[in-house]
PDB file of N, CA, C and O in Angstrom:
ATOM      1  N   UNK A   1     -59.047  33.571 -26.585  1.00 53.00           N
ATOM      2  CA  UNK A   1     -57.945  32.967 -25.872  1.00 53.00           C
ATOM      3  C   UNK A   1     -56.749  33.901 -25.878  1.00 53.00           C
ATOM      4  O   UNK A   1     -56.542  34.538 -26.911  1.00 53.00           O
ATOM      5  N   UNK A   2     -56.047  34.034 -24.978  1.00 60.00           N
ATOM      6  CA  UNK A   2     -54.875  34.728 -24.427  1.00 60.00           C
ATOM      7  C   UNK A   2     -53.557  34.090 -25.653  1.00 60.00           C
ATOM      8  O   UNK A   2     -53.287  32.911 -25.883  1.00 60.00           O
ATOM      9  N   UNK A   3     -53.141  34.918 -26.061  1.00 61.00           N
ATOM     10  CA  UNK A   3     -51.679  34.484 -26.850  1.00 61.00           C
ATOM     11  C   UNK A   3     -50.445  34.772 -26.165  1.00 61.00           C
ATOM     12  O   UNK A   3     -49.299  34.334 -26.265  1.00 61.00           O
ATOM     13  N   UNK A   4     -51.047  35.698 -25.388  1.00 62.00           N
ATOM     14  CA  UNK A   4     -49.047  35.403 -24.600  1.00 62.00           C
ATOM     15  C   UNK A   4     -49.273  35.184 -22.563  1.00 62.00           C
ATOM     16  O   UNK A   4     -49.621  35.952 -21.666  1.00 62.00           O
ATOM     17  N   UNK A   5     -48.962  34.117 -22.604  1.00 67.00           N
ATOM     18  CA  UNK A   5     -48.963  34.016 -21.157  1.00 67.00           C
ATOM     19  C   UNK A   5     -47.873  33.974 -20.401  1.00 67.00           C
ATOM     20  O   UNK A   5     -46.806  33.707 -20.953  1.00 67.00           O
ATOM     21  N   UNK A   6     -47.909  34.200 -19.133  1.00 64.00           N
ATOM     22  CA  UNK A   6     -46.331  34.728 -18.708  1.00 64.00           C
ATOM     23  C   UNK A   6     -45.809  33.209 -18.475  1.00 64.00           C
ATOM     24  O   UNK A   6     -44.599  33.162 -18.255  1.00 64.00           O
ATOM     25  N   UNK A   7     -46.515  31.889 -18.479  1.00 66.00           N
ATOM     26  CA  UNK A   7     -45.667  30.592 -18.167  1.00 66.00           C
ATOM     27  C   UNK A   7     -45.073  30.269 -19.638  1.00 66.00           C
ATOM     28  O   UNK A   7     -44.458  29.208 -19.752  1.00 66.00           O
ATOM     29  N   UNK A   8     -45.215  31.137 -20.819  1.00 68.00           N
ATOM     30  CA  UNK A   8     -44.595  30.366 -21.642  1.00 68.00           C
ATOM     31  C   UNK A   8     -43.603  31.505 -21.987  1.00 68.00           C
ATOM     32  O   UNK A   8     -43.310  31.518 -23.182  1.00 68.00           O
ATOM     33  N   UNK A   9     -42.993  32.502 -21.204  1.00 74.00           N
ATOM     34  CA  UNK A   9     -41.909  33.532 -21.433  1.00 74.00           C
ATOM     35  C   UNK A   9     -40.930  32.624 -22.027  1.00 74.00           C
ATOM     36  O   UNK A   9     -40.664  32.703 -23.226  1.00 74.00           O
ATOM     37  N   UNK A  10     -40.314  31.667 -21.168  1.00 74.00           N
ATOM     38  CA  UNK A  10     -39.145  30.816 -21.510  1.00 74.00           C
ATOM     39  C   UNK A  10     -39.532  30.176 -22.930  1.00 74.00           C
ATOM     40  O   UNK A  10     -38.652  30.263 -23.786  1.00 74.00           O
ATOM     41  N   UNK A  11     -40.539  29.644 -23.239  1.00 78.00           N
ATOM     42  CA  UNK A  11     -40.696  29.167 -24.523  1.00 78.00           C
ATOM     43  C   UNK A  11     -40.376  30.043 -25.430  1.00 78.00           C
ATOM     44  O   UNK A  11     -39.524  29.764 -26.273  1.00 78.00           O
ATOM     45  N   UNK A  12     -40.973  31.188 -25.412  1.00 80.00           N
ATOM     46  CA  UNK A  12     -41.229  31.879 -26.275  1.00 80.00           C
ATOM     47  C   UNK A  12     -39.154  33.291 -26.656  1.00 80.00           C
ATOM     48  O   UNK A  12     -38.618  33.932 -27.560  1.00 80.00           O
ATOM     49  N   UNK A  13     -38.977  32.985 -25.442  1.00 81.00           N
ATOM     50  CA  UNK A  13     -37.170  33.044 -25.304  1.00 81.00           C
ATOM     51  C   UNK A  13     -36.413  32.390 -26.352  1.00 81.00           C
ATOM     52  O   UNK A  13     -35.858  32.733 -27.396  1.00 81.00           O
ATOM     53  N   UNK A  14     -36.604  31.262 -25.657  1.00 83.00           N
ATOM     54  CA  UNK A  14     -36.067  30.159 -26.703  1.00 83.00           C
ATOM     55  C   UNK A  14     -35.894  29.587 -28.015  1.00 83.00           C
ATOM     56  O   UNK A  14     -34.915  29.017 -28.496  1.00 83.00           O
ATOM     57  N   UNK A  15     -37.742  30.007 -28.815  1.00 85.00           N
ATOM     58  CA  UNK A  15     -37.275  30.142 -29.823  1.00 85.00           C
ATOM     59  C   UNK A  15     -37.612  31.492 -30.332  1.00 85.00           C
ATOM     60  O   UNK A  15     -38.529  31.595 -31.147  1.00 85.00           O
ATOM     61  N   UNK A  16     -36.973  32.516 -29.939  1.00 84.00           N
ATOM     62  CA  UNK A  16     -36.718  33.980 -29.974  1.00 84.00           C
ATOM     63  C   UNK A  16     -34.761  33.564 -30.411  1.00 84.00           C
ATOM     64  O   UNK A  16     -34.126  33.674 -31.460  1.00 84.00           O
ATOM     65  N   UNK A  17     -34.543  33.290 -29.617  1.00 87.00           N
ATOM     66  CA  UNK A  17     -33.279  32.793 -29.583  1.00 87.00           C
ATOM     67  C   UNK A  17     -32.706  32.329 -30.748  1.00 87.00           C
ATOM     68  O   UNK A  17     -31.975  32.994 -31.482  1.00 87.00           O
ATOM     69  N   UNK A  18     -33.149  30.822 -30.968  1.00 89.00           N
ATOM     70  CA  UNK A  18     -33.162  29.946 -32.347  1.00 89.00           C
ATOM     71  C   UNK A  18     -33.217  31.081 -33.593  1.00 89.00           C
ATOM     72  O   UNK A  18     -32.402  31.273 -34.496  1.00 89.00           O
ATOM     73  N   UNK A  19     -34.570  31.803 -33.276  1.00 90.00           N
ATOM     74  CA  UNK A  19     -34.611  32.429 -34.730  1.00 90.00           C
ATOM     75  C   UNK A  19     -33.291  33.864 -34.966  1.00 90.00           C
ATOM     76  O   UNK A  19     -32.783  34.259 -36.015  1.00 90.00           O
ATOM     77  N   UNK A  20     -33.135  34.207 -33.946  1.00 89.00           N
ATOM     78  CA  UNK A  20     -31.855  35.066 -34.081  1.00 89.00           C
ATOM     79  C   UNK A  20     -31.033  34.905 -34.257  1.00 89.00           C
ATOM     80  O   UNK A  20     -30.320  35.821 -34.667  1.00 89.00           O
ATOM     81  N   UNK A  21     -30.475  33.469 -34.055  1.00 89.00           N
ATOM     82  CA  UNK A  21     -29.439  32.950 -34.553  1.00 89.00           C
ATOM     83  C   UNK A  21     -29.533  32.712 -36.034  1.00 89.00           C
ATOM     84  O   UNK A  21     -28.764  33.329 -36.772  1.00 89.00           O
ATOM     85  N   UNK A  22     -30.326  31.948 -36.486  1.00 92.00           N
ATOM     86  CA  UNK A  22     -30.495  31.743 -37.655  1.00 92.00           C
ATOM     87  C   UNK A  22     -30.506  33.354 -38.551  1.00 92.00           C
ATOM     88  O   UNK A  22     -30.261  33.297 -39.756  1.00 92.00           O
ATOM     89  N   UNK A  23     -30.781  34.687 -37.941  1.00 91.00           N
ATOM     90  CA  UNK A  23     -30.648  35.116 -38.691  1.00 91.00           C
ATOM     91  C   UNK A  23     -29.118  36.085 -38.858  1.00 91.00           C
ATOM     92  O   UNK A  23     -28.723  36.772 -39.800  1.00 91.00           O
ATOM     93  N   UNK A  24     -28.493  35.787 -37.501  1.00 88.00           N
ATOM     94  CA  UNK A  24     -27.448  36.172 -37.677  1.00 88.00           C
ATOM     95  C   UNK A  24     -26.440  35.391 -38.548  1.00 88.00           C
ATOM     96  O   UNK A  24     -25.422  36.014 -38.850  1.00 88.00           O
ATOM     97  N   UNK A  25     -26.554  34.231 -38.960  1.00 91.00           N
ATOM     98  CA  UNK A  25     -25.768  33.561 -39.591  1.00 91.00           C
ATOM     99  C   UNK A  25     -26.156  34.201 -41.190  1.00 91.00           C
ATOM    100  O   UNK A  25     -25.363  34.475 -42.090  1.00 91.00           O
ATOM    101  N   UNK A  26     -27.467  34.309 -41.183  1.00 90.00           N
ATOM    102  CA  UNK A  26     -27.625  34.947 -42.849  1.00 90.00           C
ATOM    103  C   UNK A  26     -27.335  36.230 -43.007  1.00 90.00           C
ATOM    104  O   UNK A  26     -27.559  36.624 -44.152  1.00 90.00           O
ATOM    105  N   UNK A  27     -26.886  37.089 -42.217  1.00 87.00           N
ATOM    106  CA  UNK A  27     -26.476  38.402 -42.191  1.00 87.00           C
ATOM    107  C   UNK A  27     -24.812  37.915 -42.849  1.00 87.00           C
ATOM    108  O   UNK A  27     -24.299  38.190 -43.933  1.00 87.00           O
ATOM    109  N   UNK A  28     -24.242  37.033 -41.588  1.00 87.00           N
ATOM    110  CA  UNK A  28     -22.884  36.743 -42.239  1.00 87.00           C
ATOM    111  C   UNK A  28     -22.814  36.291 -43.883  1.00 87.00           C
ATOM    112  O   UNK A  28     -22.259  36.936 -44.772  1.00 87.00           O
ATOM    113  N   UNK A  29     -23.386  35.263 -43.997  1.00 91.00           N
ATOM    114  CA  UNK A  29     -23.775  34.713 -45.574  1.00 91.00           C
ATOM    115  C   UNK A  29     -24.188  35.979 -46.546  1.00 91.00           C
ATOM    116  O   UNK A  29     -23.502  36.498 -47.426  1.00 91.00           O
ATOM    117  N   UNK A  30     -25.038  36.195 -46.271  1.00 89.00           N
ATOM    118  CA  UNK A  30     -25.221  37.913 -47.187  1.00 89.00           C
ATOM    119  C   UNK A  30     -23.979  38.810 -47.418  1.00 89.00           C
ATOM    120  O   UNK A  30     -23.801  39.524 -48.405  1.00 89.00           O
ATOM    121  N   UNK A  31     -23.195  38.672 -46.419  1.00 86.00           N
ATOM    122  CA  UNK A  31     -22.154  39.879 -45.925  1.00 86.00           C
ATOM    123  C   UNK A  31     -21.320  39.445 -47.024  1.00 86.00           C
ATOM    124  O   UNK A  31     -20.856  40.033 -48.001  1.00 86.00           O
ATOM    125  N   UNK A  32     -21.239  37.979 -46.502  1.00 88.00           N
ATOM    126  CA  UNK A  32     -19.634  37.367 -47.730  1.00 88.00           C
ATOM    127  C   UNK A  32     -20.055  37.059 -48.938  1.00 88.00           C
ATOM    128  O   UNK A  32     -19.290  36.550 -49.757  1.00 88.00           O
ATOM    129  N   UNK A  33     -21.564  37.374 -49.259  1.00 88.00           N
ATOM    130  CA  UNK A  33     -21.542  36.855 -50.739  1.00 88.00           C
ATOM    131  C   UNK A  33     -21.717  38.963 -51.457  1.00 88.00           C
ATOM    132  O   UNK A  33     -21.651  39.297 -52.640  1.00 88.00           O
ATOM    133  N   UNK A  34     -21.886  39.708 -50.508  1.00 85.00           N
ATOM    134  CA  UNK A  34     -21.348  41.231 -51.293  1.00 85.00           C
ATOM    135  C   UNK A  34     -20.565  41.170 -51.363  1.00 85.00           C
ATOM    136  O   UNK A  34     -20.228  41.977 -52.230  1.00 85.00           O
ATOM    137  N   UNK A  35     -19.611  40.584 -50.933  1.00 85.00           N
ATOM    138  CA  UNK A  35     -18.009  40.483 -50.476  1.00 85.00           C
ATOM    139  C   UNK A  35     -17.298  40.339 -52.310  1.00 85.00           C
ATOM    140  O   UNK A  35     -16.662  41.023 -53.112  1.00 85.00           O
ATOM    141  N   UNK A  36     -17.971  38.903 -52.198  1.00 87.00           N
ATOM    142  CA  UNK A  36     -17.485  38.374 -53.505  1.00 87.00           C
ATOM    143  C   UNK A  36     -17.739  39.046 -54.592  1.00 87.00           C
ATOM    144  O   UNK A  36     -16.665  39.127 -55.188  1.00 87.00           O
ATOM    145  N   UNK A  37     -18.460  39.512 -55.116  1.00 84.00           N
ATOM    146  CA  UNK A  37     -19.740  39.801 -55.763  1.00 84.00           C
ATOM    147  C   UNK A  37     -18.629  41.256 -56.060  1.00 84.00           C
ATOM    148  O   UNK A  37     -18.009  41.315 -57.122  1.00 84.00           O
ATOM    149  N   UNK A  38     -18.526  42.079 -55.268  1.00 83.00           N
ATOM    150  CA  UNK A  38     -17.428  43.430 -55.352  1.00 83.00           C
ATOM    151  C   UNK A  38     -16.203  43.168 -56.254  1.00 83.00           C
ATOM    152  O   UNK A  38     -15.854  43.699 -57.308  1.00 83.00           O
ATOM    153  N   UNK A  39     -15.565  42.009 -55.381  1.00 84.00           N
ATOM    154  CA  UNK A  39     -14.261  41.770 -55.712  1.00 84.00           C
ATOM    155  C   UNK A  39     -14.234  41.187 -57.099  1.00 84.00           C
ATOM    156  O   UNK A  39     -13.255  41.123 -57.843  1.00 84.00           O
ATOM    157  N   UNK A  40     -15.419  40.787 -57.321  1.00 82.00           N
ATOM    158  CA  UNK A  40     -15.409  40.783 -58.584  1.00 82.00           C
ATOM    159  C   UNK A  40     -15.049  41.645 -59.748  1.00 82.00           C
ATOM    160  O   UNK A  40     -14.128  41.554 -60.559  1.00 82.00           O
ATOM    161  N   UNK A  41     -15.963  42.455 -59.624  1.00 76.00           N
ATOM    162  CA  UNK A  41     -16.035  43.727 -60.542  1.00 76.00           C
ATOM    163  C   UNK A  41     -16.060  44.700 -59.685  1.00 76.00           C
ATOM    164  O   UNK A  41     -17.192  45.181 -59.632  1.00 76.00           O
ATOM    165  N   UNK A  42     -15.049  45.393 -58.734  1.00 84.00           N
ATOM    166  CA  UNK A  42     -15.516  47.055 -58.022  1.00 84.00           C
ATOM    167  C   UNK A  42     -15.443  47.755 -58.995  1.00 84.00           C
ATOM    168  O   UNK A  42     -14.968  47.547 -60.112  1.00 84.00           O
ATOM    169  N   UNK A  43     -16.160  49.013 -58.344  1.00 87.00           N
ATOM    170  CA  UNK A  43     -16.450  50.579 -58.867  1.00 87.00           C
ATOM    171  C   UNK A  43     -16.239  51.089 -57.755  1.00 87.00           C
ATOM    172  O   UNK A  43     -16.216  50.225 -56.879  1.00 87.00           O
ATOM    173  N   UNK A  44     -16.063  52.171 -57.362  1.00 88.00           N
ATOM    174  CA  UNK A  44     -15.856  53.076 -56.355  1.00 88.00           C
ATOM    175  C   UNK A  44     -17.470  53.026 -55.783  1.00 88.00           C
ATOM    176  O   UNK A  44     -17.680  52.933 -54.573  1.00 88.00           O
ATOM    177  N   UNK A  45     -18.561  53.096 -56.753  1.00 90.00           N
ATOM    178  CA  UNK A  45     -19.711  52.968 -56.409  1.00 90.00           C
ATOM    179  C   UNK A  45     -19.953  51.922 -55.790  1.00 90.00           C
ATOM    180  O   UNK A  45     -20.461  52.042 -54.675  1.00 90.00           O
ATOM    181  N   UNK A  46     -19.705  50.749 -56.246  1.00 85.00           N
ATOM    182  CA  UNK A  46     -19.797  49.517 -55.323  1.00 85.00           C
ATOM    183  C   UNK A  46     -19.011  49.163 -53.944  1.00 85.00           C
ATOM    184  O   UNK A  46     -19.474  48.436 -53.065  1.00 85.00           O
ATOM    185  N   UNK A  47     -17.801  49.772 -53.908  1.00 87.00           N
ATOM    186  CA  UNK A  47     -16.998  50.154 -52.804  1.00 87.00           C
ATOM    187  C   UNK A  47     -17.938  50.655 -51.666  1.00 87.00           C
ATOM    188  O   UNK A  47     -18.190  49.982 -50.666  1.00 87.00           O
ATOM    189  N   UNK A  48     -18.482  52.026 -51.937  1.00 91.00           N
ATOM    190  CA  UNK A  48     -19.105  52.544 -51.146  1.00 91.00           C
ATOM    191  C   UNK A  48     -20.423  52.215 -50.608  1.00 91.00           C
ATOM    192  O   UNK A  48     -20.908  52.419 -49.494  1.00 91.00           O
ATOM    193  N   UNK A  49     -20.886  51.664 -51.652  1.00 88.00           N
ATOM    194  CA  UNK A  49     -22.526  50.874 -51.187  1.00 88.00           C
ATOM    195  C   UNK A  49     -22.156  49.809 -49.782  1.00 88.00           C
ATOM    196  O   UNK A  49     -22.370  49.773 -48.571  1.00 88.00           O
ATOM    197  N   UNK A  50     -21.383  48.912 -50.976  1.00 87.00           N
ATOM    198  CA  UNK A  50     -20.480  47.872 -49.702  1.00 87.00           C
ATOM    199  C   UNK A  50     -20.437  48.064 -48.146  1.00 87.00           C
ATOM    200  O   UNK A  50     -20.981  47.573 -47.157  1.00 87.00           O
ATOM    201  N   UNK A  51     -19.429  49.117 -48.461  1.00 90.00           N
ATOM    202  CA  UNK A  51     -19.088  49.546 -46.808  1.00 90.00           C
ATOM    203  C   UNK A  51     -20.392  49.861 -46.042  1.00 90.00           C
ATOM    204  O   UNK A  51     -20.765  49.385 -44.970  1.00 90.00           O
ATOM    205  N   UNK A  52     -20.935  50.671 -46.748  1.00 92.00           N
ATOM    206  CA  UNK A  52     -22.328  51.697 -45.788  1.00 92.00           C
ATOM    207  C   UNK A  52     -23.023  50.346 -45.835  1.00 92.00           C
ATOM    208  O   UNK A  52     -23.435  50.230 -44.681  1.00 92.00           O
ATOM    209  N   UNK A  53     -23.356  49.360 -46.439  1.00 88.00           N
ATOM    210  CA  UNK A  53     -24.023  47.710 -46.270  1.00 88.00           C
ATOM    211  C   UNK A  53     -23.552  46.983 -44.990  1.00 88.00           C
ATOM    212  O   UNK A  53     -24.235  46.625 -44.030  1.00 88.00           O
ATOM    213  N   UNK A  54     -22.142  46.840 -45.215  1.00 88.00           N
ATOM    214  CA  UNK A  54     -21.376  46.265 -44.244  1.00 88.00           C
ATOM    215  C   UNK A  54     -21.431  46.706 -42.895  1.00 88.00           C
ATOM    216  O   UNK A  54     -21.513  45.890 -41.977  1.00 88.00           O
ATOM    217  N   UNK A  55     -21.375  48.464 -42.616  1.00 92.00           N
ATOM    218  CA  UNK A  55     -21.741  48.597 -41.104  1.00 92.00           C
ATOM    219  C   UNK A  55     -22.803  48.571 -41.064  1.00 92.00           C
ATOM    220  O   UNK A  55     -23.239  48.660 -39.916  1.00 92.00           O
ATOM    221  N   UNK A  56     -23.570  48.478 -41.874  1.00 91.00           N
ATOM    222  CA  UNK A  56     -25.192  48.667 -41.489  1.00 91.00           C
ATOM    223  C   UNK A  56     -25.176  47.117 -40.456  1.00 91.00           C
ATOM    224  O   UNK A  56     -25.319  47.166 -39.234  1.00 91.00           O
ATOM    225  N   UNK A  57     -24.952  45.658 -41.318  1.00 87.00           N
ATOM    226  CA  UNK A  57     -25.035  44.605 -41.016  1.00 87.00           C
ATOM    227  C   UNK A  57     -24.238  43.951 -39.822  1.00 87.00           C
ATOM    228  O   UNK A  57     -24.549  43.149 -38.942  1.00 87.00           O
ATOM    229  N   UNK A  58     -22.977  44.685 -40.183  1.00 88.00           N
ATOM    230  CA  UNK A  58     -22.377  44.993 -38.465  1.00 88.00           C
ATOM    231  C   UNK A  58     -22.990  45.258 -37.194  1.00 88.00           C
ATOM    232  O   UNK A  58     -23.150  44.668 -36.125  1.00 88.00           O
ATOM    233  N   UNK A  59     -23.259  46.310 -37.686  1.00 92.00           N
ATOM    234  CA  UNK A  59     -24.241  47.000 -36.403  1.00 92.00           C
ATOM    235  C   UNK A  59     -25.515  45.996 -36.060  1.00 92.00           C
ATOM    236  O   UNK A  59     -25.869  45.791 -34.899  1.00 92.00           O
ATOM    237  N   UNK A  60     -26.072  45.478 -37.051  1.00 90.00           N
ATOM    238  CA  UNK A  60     -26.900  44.816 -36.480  1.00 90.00           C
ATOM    239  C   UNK A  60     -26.829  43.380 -35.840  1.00 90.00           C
ATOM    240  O   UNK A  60     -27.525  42.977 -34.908  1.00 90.00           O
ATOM    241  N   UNK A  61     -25.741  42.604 -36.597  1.00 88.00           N
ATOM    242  CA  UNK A  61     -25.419  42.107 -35.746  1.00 88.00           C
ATOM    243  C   UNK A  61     -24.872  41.930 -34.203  1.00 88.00           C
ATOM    244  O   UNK A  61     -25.183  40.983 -33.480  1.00 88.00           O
ATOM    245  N   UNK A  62     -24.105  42.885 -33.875  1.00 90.00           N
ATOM    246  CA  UNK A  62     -23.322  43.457 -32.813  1.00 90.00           C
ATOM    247  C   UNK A  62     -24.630  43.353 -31.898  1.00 90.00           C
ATOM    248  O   UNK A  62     -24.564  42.552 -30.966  1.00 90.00           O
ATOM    249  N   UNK A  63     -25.948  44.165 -32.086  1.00 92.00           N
ATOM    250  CA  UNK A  63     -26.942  44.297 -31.514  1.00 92.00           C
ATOM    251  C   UNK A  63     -27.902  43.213 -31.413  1.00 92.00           C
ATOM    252  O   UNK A  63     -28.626  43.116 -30.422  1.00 92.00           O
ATOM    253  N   UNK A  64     -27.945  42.494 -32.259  1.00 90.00           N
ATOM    254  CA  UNK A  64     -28.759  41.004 -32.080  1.00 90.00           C
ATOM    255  C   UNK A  64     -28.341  39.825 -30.951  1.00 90.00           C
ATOM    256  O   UNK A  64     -29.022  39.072 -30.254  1.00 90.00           O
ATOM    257  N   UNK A  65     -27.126  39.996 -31.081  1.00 88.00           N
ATOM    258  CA  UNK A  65     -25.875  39.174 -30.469  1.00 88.00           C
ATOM    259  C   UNK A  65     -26.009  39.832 -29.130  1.00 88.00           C
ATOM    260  O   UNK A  65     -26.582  39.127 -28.298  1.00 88.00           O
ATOM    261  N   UNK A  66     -25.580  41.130 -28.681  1.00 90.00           N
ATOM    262  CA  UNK A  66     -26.413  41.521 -27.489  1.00 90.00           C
ATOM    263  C   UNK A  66     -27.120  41.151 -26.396  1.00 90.00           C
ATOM    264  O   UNK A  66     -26.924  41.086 -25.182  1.00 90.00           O
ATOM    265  N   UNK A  67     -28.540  40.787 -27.629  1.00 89.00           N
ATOM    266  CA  UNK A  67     -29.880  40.484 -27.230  1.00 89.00           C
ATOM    267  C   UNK A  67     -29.860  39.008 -26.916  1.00 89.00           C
ATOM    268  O   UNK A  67     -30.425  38.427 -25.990  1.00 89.00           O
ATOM    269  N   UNK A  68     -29.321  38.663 -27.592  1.00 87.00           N
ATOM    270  CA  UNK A  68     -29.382  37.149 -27.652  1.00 87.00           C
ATOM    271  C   UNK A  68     -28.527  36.838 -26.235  1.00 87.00           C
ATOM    272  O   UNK A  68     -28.987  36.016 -25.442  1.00 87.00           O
ATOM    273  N   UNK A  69     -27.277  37.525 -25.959  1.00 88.00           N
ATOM    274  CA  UNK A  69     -26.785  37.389 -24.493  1.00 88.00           C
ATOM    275  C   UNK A  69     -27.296  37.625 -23.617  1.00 88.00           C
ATOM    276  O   UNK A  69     -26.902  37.117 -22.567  1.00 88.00           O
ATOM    277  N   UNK A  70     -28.138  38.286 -23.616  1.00 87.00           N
ATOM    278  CA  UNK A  70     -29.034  38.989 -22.263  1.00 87.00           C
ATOM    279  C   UNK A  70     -30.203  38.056 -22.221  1.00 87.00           C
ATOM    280  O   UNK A  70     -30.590  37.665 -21.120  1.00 87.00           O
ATOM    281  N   UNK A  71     -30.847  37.634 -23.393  1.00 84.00           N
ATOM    282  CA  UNK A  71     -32.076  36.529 -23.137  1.00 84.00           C
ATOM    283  C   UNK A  71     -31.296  35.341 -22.868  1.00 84.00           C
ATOM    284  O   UNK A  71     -32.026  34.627 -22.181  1.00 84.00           O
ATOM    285  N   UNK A  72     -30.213  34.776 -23.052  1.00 84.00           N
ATOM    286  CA  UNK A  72     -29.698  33.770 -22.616  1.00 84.00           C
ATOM    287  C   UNK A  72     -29.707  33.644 -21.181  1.00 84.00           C
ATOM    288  O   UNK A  72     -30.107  32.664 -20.553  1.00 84.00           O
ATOM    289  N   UNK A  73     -29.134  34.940 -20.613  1.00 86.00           N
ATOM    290  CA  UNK A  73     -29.060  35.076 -19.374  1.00 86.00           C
ATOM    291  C   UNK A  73     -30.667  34.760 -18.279  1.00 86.00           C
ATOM    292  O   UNK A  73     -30.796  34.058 -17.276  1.00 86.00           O
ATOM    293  N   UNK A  74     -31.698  35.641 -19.045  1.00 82.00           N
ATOM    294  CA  UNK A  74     -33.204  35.465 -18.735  1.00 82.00           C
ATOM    295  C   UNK A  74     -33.659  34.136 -18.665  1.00 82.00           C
ATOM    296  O   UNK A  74     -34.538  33.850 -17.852  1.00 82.00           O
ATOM    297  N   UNK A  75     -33.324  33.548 -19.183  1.00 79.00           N
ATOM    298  CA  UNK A  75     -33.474  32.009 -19.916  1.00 79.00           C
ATOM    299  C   UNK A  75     -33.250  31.282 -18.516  1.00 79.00           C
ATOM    300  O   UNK A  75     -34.158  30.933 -17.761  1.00 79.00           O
ATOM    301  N   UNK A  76     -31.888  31.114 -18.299  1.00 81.00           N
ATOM    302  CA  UNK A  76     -30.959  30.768 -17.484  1.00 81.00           C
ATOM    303  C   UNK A  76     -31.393  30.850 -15.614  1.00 81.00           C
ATOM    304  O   UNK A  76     -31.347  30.004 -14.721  1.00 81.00           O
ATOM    305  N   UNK A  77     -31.745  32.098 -15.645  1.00 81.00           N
ATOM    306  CA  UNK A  77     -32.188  32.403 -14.461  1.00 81.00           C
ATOM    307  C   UNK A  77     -33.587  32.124 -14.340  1.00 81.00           C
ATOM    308  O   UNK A  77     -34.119  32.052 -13.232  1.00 81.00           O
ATOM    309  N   UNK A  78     -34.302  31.940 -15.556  1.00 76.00           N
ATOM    310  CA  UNK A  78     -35.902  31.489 -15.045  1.00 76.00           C
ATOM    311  C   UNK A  78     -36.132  29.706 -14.632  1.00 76.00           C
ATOM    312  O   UNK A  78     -36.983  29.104 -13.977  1.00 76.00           O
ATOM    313  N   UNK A  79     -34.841  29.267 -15.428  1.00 75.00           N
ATOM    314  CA  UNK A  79     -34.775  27.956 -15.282  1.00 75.00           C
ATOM    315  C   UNK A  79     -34.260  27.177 -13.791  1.00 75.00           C
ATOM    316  O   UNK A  79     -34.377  26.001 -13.446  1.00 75.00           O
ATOM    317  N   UNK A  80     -33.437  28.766 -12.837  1.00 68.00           N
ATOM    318  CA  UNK A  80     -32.802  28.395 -11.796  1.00 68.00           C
ATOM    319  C   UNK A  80     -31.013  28.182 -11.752  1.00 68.00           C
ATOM    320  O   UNK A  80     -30.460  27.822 -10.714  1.00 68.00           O
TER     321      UNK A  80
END
């Protein structure tokens, strides 16, 4: 049996969607609990991990968020 068929693109959008969200919210949650976690106790070492963490998670968010606009859009237009 066939696993991806083109009538269930939109399904398969959708919860493409759902799950990106969900993981952009745990990127944020991750983000603010290094956050804390630093301010606790910094080191210059932890400073720097931090940051190079932080754009890493930036960046990926920035880029998920993206994606997630552009399949919204796909979404949108397959629906009419």
């Amino acid at each position: 049996r066939q696993l991806y068929r083109p009538e269930h693109t939109a399904w398969l959008r959708l919860a493409w969607l759902r799950f990106a969200g969900w993981v952009l919210i745990s990127l944020e949650f991750a983000l603010g609990a290094d956050l804390v976690r630093t301010a606790i106790a910094p080191t210059w070492d932890d400073i720097g991990k931090l940051g190079a963490i932080a754009a890493i998670r930036i960046a990926l968010g920035f880029f998920l968020g993206r994606d997630m606009g552009e399949a919204r859009h796909m979404v949108a237009e397959e629906r009419g």
